[in-house]
mmCIF file of C-alpha atoms in Angstrom:
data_model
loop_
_atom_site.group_PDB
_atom_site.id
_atom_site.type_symbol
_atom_site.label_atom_id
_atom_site.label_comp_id
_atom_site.label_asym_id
_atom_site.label_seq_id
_atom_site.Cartn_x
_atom_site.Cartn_y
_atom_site.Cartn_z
ATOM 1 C CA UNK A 1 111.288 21.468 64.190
ATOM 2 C CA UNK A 2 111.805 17.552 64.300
ATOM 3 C CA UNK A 3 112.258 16.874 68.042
ATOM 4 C CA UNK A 4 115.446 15.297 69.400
ATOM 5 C CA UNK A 5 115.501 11.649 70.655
ATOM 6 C CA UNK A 6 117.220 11.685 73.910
ATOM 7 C CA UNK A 7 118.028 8.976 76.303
ATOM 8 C CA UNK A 8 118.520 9.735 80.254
ATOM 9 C CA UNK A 9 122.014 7.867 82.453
ATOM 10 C CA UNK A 10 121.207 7.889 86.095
ATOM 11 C CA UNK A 11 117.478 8.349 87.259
ATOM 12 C CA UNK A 12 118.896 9.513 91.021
ATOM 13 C CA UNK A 13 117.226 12.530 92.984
ATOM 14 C CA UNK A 14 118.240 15.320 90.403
ATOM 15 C CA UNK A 15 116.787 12.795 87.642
ATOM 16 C CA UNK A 16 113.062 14.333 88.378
ATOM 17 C CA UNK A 17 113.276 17.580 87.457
ATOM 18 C CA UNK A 18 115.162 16.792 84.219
ATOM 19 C CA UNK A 19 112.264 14.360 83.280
ATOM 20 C CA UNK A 20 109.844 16.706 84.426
ATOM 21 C CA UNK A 21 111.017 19.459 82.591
ATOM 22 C CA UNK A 22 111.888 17.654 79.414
ATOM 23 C CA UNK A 23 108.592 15.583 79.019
ATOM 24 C CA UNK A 24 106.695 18.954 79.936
ATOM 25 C CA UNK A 25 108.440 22.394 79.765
ATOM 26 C CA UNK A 26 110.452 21.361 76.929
ATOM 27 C CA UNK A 27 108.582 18.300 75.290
ATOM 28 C CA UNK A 28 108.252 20.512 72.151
ATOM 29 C CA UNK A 29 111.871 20.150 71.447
ATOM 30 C CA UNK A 30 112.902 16.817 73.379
ATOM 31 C CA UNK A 31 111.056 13.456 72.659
ATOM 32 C CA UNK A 32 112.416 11.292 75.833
ATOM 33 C CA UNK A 33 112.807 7.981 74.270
ATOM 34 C CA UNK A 34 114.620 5.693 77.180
ATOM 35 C CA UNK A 35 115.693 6.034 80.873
ATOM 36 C CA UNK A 36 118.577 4.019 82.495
ATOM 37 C CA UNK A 37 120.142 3.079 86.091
ATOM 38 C CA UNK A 38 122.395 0.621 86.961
ATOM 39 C CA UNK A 39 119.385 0.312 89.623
ATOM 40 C CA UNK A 40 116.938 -1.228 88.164
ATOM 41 C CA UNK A 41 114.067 -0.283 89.768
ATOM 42 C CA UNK A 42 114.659 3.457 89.776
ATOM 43 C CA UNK A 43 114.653 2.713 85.826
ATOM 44 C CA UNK A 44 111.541 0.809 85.930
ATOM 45 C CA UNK A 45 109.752 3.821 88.404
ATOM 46 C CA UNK A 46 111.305 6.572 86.208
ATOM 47 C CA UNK A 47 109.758 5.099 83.524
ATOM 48 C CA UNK A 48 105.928 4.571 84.770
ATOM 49 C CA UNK A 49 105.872 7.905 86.267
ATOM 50 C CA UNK A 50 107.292 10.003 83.413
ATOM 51 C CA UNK A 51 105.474 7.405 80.776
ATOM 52 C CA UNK A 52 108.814 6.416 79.228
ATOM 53 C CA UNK A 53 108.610 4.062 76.266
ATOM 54 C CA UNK A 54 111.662 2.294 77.354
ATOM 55 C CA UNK A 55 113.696 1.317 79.998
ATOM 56 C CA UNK A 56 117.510 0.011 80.202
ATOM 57 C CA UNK A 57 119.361 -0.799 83.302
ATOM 58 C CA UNK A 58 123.007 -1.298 81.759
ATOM 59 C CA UNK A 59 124.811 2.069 79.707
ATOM 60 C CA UNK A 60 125.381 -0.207 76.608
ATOM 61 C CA UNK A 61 122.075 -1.423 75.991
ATOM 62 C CA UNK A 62 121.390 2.499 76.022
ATOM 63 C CA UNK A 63 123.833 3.212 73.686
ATOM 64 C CA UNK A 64 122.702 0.893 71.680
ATOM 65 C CA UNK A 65 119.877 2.176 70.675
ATOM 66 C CA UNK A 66 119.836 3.436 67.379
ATOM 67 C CA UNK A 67 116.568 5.930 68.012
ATOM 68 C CA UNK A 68 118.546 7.832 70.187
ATOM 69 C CA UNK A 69 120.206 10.872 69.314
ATOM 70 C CA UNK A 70 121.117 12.267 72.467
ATOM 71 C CA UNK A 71 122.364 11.152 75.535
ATOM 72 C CA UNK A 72 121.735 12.981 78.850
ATOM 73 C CA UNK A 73 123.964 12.308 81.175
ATOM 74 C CA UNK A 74 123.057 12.627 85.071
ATOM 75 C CA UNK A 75 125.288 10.359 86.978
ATOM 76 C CA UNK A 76 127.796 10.934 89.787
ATOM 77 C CA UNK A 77 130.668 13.412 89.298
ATOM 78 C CA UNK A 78 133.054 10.502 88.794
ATOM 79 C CA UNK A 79 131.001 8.607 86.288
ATOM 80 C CA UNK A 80 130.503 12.059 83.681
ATOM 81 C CA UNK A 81 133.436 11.194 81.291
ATOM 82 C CA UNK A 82 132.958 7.155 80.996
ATOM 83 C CA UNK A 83 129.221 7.618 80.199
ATOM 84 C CA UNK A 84 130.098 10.979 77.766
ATOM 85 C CA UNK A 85 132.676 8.951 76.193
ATOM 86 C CA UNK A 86 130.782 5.991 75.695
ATOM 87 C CA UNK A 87 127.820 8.285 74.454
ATOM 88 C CA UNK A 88 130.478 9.816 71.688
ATOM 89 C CA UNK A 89 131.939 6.291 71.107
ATOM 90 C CA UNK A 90 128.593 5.174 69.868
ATOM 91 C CA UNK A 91 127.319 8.206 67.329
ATOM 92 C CA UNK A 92 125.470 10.234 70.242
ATOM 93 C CA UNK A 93 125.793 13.905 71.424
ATOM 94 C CA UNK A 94 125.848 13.899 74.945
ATOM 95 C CA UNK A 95 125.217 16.661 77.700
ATOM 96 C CA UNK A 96 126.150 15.808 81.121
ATOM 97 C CA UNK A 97 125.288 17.530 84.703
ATOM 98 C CA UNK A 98 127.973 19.442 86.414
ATOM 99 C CA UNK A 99 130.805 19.348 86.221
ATOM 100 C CA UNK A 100 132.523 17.791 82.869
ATOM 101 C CA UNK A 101 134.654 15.492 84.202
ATOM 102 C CA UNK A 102 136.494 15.301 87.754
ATOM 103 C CA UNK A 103 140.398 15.930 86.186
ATOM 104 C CA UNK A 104 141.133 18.086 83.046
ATOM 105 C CA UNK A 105 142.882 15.373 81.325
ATOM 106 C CA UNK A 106 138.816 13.641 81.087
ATOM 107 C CA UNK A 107 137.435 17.092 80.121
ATOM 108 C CA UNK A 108 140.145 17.292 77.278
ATOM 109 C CA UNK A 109 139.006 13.304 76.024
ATOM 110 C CA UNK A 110 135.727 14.308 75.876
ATOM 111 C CA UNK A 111 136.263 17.730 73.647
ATOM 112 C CA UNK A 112 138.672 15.882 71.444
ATOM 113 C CA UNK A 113 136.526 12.914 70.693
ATOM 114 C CA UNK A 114 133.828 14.785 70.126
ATOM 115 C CA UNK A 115 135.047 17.087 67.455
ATOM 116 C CA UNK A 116 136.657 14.402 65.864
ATOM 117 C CA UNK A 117 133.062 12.758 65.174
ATOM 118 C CA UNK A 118 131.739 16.040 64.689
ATOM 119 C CA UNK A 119 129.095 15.438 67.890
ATOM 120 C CA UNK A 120 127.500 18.423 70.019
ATOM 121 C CA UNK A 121 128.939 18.027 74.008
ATOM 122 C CA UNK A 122 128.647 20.366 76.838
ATOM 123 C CA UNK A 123 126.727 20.248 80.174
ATOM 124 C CA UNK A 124 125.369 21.893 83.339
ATOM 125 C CA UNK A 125 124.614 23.973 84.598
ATOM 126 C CA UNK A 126 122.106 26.023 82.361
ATOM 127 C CA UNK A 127 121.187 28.311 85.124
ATOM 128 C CA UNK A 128 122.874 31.338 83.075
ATOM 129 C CA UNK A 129 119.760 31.204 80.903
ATOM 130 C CA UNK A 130 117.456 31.404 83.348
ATOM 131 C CA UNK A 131 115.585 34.981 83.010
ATOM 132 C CA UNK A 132 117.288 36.125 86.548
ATOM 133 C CA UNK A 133 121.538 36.090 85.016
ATOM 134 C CA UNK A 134 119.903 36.806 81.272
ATOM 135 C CA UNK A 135 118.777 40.152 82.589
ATOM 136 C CA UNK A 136 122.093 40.771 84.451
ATOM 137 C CA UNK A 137 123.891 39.557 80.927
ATOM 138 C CA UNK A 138 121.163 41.928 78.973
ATOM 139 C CA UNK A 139 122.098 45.181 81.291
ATOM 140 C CA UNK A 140 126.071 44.918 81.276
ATOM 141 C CA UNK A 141 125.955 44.162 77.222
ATOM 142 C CA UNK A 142 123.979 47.472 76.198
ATOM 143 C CA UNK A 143 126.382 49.392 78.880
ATOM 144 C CA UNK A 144 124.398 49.816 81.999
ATOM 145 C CA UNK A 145 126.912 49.639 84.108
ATOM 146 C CA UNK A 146 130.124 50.556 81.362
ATOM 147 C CA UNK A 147 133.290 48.648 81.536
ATOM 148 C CA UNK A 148 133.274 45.991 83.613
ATOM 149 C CA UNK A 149 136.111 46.389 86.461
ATOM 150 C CA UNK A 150 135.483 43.683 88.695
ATOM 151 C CA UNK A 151 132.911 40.926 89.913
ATOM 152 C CA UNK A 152 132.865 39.523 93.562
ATOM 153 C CA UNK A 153 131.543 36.096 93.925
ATOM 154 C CA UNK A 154 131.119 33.235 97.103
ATOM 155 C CA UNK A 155 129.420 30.282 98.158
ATOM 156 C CA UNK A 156 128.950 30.305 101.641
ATOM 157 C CA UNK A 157 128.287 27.171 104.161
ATOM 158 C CA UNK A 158 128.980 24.673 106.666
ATOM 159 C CA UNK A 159 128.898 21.682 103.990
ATOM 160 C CA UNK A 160 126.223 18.979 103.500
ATOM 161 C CA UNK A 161 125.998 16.408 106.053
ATOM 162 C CA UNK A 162 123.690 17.716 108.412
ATOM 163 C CA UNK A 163 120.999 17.390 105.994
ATOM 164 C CA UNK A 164 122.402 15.005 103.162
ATOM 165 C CA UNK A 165 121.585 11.345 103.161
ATOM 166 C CA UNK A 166 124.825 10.318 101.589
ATOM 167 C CA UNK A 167 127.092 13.152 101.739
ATOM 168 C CA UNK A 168 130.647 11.384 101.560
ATOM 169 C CA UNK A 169 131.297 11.920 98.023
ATOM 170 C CA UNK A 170 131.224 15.895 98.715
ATOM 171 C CA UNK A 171 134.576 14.962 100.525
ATOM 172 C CA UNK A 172 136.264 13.055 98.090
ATOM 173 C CA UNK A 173 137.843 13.402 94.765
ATOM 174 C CA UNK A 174 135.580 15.333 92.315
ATOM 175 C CA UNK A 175 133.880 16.622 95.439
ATOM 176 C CA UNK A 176 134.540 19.658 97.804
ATOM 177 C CA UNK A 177 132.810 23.334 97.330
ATOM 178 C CA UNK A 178 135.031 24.124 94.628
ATOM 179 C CA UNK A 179 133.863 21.119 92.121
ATOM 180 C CA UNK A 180 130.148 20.653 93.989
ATOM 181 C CA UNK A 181 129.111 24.714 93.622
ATOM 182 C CA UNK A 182 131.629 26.163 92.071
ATOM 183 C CA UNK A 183 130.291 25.432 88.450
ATOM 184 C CA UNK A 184 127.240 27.856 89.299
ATOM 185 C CA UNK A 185 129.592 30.286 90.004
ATOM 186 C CA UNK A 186 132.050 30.251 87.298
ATOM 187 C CA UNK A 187 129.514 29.846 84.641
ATOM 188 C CA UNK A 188 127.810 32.443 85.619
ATOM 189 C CA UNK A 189 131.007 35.363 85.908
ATOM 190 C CA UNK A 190 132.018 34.066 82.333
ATOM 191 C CA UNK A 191 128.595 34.629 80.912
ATOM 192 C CA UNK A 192 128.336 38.399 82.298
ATOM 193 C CA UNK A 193 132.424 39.131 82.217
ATOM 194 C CA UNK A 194 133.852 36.854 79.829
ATOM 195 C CA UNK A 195 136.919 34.324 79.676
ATOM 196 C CA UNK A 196 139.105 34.121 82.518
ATOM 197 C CA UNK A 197 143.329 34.423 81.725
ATOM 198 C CA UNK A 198 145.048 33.417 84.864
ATOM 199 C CA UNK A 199 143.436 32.161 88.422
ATOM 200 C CA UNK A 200 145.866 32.754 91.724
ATOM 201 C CA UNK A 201 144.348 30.840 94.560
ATOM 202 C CA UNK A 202 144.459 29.582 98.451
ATOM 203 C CA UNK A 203 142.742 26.575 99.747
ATOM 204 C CA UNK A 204 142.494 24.462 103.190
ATOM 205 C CA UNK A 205 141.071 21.931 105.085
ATOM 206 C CA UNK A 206 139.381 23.301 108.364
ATOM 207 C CA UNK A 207 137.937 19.936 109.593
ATOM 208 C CA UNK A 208 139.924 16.652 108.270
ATOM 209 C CA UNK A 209 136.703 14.927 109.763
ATOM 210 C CA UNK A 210 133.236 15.637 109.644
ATOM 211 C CA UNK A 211 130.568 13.851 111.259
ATOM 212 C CA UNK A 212 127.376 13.006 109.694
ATOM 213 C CA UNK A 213 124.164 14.321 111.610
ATOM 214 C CA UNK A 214 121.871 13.399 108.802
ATOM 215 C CA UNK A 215 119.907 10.085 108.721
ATOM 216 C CA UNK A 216 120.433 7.524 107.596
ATOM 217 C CA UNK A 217 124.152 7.617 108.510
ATOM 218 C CA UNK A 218 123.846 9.576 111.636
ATOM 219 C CA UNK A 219 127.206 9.182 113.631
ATOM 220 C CA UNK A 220 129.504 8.208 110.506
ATOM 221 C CA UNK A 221 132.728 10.017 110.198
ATOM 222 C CA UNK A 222 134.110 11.375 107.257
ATOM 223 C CA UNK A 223 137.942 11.206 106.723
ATOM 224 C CA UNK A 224 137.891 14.770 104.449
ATOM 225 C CA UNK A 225 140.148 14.705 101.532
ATOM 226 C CA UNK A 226 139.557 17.782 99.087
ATOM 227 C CA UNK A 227 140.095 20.995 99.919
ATOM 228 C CA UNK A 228 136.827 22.274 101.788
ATOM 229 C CA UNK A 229 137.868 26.198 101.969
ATOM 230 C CA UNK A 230 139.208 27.419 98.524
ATOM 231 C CA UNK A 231 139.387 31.524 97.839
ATOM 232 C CA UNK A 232 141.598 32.946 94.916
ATOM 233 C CA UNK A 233 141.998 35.803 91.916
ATOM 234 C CA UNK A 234 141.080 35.705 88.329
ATOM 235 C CA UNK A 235 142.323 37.785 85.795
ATOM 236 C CA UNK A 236 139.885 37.573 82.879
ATOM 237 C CA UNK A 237 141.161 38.450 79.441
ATOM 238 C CA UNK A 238 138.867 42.041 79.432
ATOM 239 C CA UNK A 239 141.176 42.960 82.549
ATOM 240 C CA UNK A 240 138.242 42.993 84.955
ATOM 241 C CA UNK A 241 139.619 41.561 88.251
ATOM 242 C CA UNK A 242 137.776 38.313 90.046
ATOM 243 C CA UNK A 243 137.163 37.054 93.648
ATOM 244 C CA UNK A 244 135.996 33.733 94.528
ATOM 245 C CA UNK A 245 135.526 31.682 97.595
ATOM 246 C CA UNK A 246 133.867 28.128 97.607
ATOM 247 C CA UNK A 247 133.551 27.208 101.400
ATOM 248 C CA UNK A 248 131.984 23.956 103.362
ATOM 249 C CA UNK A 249 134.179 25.756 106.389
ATOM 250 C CA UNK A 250 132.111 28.548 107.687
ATOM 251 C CA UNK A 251 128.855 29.685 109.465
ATOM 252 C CA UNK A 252 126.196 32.299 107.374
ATOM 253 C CA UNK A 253 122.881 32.549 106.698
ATOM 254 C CA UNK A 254 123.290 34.400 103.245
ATOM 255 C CA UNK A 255 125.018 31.786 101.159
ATOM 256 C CA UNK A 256 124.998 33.263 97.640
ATOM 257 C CA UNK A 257 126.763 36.101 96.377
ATOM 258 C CA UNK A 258 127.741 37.554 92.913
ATOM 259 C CA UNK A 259 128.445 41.220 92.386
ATOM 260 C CA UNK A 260 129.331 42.535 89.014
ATOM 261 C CA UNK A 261 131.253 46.199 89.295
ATOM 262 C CA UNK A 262 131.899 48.742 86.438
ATOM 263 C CA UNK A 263 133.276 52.164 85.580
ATOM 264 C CA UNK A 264 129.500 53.493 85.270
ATOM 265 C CA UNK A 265 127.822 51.360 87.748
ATOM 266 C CA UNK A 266 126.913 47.980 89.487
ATOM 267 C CA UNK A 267 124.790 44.994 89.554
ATOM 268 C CA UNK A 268 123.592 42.428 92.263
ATOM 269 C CA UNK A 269 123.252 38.899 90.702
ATOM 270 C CA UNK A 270 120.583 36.442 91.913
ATOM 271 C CA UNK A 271 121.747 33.306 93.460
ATOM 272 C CA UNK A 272 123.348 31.278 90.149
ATOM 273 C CA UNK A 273 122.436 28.360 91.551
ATOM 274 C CA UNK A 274 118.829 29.263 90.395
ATOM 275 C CA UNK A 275 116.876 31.004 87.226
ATOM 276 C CA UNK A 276 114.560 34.132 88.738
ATOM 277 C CA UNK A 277 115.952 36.915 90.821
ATOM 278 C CA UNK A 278 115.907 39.316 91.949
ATOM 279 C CA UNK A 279 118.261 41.849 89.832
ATOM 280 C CA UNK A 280 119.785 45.194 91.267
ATOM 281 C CA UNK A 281 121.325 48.009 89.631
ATOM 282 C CA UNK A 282 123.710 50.984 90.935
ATOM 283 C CA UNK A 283 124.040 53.680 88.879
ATOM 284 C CA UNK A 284 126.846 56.183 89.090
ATOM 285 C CA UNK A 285 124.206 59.017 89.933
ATOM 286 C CA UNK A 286 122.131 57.057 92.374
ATOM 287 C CA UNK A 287 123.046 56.776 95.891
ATOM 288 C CA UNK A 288 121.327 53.459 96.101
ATOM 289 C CA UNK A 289 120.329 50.462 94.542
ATOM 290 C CA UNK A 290 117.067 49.889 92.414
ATOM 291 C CA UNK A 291 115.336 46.275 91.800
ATOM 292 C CA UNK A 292 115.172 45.982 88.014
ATOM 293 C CA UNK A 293 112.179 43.728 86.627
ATOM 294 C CA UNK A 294 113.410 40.696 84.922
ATOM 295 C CA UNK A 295 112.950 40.615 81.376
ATOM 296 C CA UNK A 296 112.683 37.768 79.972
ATOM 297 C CA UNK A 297 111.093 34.009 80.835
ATOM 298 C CA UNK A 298 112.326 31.131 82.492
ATOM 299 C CA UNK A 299 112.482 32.609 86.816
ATOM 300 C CA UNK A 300 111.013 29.112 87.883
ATOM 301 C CA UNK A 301 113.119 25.893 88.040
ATOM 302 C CA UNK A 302 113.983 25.164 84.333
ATOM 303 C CA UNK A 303 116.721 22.678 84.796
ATOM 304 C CA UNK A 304 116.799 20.984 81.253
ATOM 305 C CA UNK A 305 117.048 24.225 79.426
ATOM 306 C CA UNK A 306 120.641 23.777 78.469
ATOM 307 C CA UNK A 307 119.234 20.256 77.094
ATOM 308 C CA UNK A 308 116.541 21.928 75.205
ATOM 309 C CA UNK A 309 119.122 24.297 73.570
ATOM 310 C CA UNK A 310 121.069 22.070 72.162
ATOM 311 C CA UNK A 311 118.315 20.201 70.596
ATOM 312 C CA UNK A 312 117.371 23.139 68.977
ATOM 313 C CA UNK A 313 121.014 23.719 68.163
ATOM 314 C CA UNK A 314 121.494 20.381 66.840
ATOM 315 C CA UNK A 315 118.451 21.277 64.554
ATOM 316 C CA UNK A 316 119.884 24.566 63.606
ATOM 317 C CA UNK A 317 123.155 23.627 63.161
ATOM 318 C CA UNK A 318 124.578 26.129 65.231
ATOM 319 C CA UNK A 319 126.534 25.861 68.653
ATOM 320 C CA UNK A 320 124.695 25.280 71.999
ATOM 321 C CA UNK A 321 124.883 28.325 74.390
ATOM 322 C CA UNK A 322 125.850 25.051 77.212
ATOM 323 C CA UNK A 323 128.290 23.922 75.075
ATOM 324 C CA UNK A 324 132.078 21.941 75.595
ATOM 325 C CA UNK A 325 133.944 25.342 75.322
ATOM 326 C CA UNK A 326 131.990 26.726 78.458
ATOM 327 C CA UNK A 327 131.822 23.748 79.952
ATOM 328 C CA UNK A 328 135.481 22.707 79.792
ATOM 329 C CA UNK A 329 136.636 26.107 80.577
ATOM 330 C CA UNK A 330 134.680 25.811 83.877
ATOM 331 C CA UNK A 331 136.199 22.702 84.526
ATOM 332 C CA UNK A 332 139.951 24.567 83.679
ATOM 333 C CA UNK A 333 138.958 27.100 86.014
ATOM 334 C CA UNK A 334 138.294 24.824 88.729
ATOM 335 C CA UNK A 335 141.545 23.030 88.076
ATOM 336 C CA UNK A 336 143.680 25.652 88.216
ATOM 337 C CA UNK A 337 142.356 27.140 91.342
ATOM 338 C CA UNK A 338 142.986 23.514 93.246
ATOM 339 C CA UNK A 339 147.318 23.915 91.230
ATOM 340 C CA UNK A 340 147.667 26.852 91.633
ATOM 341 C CA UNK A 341 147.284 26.414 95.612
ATOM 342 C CA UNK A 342 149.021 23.640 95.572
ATOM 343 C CA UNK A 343 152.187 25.508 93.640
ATOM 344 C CA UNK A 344 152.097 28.429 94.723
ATOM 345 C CA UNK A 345 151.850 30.414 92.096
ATOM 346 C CA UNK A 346 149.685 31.778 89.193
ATOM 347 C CA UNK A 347 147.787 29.279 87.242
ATOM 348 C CA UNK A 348 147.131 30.362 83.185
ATOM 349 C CA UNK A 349 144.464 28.941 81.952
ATOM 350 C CA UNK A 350 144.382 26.136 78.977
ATOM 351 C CA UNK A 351 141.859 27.577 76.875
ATOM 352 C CA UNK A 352 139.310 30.717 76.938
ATOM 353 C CA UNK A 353 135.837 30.235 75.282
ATOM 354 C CA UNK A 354 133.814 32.379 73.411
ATOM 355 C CA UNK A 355 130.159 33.571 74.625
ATOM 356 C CA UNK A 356 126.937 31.900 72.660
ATOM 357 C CA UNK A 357 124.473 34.978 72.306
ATOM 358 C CA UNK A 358 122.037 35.416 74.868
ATOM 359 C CA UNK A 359 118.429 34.066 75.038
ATOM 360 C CA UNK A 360 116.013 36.728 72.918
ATOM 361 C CA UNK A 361 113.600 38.355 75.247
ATOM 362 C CA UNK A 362 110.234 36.212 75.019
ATOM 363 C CA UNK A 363 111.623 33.578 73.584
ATOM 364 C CA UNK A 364 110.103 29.746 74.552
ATOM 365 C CA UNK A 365 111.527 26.600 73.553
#
């Protein structure tokens, strides 16, 4: 196929593995074309290292460049609708980290403008095709484990600023564990149970301040405003029952955890905040659990797979497994676990989605 002209907002630390994975793993489907940042010199060095034929340091000169079909979107939280909107304004299809916008009433722009001008959208995270979750997905669709009755999911930790360099924004609007890590999360029980119906939820704040241990802000406080503890229910529309926690409020060593139960089985889900594994399976007439090999490609970090797909989709003409549905129903989610706690009462959600098949075993973009 032709490949897909793409042009890269924000060349911060997650910018790397994008352009390493998109002028190498993925180069056969993604021709990167242009790099920008309001920075100028992380432009210019994005540029030389990743051999970049061009380099823009304001978004409109990006969008206006006509040889670009796609824009890839990798700026802070708060900046993911202006730059998606302005990428839709101007012609483009845009995919956009995690998460799709910081409010639903952004999220809902976004998806409306875009199918007005008939443009591809979605976003992070594309961990869900990695070959550790496509197993899991692979398993529970041919009946491994039967109906699925429940799945059990948490993030686990003590937040970011003992190691972050700039950790405020994890505290502010947009921020917290819910909005930071729960997008791994969510995307991931969707793609192995489905669309979620209702959310019922309880959040806190532990610590209104934290303190920054991390250099080079060692010593700064943080006044805390997001919820940093958030645990709730989701009803999906199968009837399997959810758990989640997001927490920057407690102490473990084993931060990841998704379990997916059913009437014939269960399955332990790799961390979805990565692509490999490892995969286990319960059966009904074991007594324990079993590692199952993964089958199919893509263990290592492939951040810039979702990208890829939707090149190819955009090629196709057929809709991107990371597409706006998915994303924006992730972005629902999250919203109606932060009302719901705040109402007191159970939150329905907006809109379901509808699951993109799965990756073919052996398949390579």
């Amino acid at each position: 196929m032709k490949k897909v002209n793409v042009g890269i907002v924000g060349c911060g630390n997650i910018s790397g593995i994008y352009l390493t994975n998109l002028t190498g793993m993925f180069a056969d489907k993604v021709n990167v074309v242009a790099v920008c940042d309001l920075i100028p010199e992380k432009a210019l060095s994005a540029q030389k290292k990743y051999n970049i034929p061009k380099a823009y340091f304001t978004d409109e000169e990006i969008m206006a460049d006509s040889e670009i079909e796609l824009i890839v979107n990798i700026t802070t939280p708060d900046q993911h609708c202006i730059v998606n909107m302005m990428a839709l304004e101007a012609g483009k299809h845009a995919y956009c980290e995690k998460p799709l916008a910081i409010c639903r009433e952004d999220g809902e722009k976004q998806v409306n403008l875009a199918k007005e001008k008939g443009l591809l959208l979605g976003g992070a995270p594309d961990t869900f095709l990695g070959g550790g979750i496509s197993t899991c997905r692979k398993l529970i669709d041919e009946g491994a484990i039967g109906d699925v009755v429940a799945v059990n999911a948490s993030m686990r930790c003590h937040g970011h600023e003992s190691w972050h360099p700039g950790p405020a924004f994890y505290y502010k609007e947009g921020g917290g564990p819910m909005f930071d890590m729960g997008p791994y999360y969510l995307t991931c029980m969707i793609n192995l149970a489905g669309a979620v119906k209702s959310v019922m939820a309880y959040t806190r704040i532990t610590f209104p301040k934290r303190l920054i241990t991390s250099e080079p802000l060692n010593g700064t406080i943080i006044d805390v405003e997001v919820p940093t503890h958030i645990a709730g229910l989701l009803k999906f529309e199968n009837g399997a029952i959810g758990t989640l926690t997001t927490t920057f409020d407690v102490y473990d060593d084993h931060q990841a955890c998704v379990e997916v139960f059913g009437s014939k089985g269960s399955i332990i889900v790799p961390d979805p905040n990565g692509f490999g594994g490892p995969v286990k399976l319960l059966k009904a007439s074991s007594d324990c659990f079993e590692e199952i090999p993964i089958q199919y490609d893509y263990c290592e970090n492939s951040r810039g797979i979702g990208v890829a797909d939707m090149c190819t989709a955009l090629r196709e003409g057929r809709t991107p497994r990371a597409n706006h549905e998915q994303t924006f129903h992730v972005l629902d989610l999250m919203c109606a676990f932060h009302e719901s706690a705040q109402e007191g009462k159970e939150k329905n959600l907006k809109q379901g989605f509808v699951r993109q098949p799965a990756l073919e075993q052996g398949y390579r973009f």
